[in-house]
Short mmCIF file of C-alpha atoms in Angstrom, two decimals:
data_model
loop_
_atom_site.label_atom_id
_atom_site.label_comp_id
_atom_site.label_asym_id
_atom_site.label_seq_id
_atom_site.Cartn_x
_atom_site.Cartn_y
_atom_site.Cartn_z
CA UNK U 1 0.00 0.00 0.00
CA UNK U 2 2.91 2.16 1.44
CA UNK U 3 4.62 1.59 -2.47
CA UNK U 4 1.45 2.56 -4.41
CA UNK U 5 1.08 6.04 -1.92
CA UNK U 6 4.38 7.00 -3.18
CA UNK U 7 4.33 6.08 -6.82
CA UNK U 8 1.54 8.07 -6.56
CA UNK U 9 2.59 11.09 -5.22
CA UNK U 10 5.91 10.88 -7.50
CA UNK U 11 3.21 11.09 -9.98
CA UNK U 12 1.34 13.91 -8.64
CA UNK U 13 4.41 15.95 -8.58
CA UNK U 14 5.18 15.38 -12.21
CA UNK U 15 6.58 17.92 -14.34
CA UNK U 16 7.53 18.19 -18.46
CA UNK U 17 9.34 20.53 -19.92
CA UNK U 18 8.70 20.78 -23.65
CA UNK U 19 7.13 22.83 -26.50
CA UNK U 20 3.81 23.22 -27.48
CA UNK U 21 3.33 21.64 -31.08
CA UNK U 22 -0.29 21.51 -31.07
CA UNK U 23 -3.59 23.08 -29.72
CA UNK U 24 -6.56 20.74 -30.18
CA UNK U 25 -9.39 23.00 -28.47
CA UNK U 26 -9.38 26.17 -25.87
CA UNK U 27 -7.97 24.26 -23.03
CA UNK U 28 -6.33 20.94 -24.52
CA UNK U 29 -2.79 20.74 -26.08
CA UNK U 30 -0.17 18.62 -27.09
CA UNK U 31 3.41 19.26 -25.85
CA UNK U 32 6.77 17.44 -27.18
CA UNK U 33 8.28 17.11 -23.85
CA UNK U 34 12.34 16.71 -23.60
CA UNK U 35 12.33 13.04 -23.93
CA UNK U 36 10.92 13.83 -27.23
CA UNK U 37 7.13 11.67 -26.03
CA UNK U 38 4.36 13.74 -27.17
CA UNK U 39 1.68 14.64 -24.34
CA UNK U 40 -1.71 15.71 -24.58
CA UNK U 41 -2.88 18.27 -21.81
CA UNK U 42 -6.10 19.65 -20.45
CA UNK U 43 -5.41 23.10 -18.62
CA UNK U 44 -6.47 22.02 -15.18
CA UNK U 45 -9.53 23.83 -13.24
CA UNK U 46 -11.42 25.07 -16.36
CA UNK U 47 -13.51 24.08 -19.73
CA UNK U 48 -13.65 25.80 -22.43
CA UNK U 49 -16.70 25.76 -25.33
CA UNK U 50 -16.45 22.69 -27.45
CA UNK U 51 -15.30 23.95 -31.23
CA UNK U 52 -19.10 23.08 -32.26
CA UNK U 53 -20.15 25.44 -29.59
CA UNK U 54 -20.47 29.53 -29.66
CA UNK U 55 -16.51 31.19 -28.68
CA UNK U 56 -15.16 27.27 -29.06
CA UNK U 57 -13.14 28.62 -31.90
CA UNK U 58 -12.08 31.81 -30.28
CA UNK U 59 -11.29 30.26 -27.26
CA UNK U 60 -8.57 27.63 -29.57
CA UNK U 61 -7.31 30.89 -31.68
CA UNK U 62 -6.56 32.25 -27.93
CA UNK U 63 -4.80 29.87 -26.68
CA UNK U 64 -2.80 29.26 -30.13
CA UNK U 65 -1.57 32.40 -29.77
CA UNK U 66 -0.62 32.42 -26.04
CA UNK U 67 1.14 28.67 -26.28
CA UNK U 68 1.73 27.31 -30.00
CA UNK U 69 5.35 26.91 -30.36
CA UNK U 70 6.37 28.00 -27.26
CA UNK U 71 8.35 26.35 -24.56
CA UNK U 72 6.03 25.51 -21.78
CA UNK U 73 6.66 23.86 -18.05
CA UNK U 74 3.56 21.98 -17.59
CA UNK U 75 2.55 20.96 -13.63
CA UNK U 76 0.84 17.81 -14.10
CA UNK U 77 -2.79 18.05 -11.90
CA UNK U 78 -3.90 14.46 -11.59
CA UNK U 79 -6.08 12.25 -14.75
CA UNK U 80 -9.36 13.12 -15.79
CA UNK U 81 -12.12 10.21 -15.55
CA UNK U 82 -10.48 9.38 -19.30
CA UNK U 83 -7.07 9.11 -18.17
CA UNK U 84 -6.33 12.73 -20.07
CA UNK U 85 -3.23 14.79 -17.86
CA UNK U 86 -4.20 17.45 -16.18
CA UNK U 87 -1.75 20.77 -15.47
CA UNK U 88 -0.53 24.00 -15.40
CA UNK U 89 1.15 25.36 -18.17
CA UNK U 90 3.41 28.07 -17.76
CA UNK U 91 5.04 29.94 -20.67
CA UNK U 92 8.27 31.54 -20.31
CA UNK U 93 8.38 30.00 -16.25
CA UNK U 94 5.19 32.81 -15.47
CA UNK U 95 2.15 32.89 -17.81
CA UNK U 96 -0.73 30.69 -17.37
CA UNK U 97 -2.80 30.66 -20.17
CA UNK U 98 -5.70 29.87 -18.19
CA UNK U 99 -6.08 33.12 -16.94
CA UNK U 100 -6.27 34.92 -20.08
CA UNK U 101 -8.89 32.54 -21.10
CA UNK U 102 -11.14 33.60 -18.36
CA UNK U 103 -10.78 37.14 -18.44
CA UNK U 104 -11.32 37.40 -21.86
CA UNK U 105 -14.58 35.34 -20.91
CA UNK U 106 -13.45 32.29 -23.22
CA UNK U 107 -13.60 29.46 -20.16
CA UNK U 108 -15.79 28.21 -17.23
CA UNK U 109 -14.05 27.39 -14.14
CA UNK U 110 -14.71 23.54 -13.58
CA UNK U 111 -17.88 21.97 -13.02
CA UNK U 112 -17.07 20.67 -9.85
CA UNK U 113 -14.72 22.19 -7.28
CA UNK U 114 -13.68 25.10 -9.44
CA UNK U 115 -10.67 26.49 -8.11
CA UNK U 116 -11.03 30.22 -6.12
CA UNK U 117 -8.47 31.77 -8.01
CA UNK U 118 -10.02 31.00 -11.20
CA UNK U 119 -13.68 31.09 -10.14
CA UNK U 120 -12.60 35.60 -9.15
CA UNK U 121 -11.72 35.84 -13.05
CA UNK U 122 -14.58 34.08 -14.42
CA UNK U 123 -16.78 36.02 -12.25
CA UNK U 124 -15.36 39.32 -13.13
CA UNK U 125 -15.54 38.17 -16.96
CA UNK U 126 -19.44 37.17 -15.94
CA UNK U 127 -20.21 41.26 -14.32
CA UNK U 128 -18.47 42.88 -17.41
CA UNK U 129 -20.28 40.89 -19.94
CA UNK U 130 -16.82 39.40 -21.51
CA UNK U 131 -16.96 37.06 -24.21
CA UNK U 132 -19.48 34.09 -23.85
CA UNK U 133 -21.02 36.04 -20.69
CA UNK U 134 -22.45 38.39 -23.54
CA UNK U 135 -25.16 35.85 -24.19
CA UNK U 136 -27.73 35.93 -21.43
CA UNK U 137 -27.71 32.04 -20.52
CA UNK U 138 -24.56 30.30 -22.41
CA UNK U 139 -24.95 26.26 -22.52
CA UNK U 140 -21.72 25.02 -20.34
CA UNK U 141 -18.95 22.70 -22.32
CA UNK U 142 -20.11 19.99 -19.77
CA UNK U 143 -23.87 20.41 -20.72
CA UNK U 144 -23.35 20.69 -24.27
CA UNK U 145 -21.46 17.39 -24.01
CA UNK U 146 -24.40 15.29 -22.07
CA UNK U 147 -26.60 16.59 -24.85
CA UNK U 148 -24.17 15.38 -28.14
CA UNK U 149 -24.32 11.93 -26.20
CA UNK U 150 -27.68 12.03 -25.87
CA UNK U 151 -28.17 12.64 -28.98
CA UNK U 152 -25.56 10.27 -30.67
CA UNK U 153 -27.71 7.58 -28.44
CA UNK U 154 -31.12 8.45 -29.83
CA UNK U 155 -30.03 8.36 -32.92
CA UNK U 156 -28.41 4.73 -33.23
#
């Protein structure tokens, strides 16, 4: 038990150093870490529009321009229920992308247990009317997901 604990928490601690070679939506990347493996990340603590949604597009163009191509120190989080990495990206040791994201009103903080940090952004996004907090109820990422599978099951 002792063994797994601290595999575990090697884990946790887990860090790659790379550059970003691909952006696949507003908050998941790919990054060609030192040891030349290619990782796919999802920016921890928030969820951006799915491409099919409203500012999904906007919200990829954003981050392009904050990460593409750029040397990146990603913090890995944890797994998703998929097994996806979570982390932190930082650009240039200091930038977090997720932060611009939210201010510019391109993200939701996550669905559960949103980080406080995050959550003050999104708000402030939210009272100035920023982005996807221009439309007066906007369809969460998470939502808009349980209703493609719904969907994709009717129609099999």
């Amino acid at each position: 038990m002792m063994a797994v604990l601290i595999s575990f928490m090697t884990w946790a601690n887990d860090e790659i150093a790379g550059k970003v070679v691909s952006v696949i939506d507003g908050n998941t990347l790919e990054v060609v870490g030192e040891d030349n493996e290619t990782y796919k990340i999802l920016l921890h603590g928030i969820d951006c529009p799915e491409l099919e949604q409203e500012y999904g597009a906007k919200a990829k163009k954003l981050l392009e321009k904050l990460v593409l191509e750029k040397e990146v120190h990603v913090k890995i989080q944890g797994k998703d229920r998929w097994g996806n990495r979570l982390g932190v990206i930082l650009v240039n040791g200091k930038a977090d992308p997720r932060f611009e994201l939210l201010k510019e009103g391109l993200a939701w903080t996550s669905e559960k247990n949103p980080i406080e940090e995050l959550e003050v952004l999104k708000e402030k996004a939210r009272e100035t009317s920023t982005g996807l907090w221009k439309e007066e109820n906007p369809t969460p990422p998470w939502i808009f997901r349980r209703q493609q599978t719904m969907t994709q099951l009717k129609s099999s």
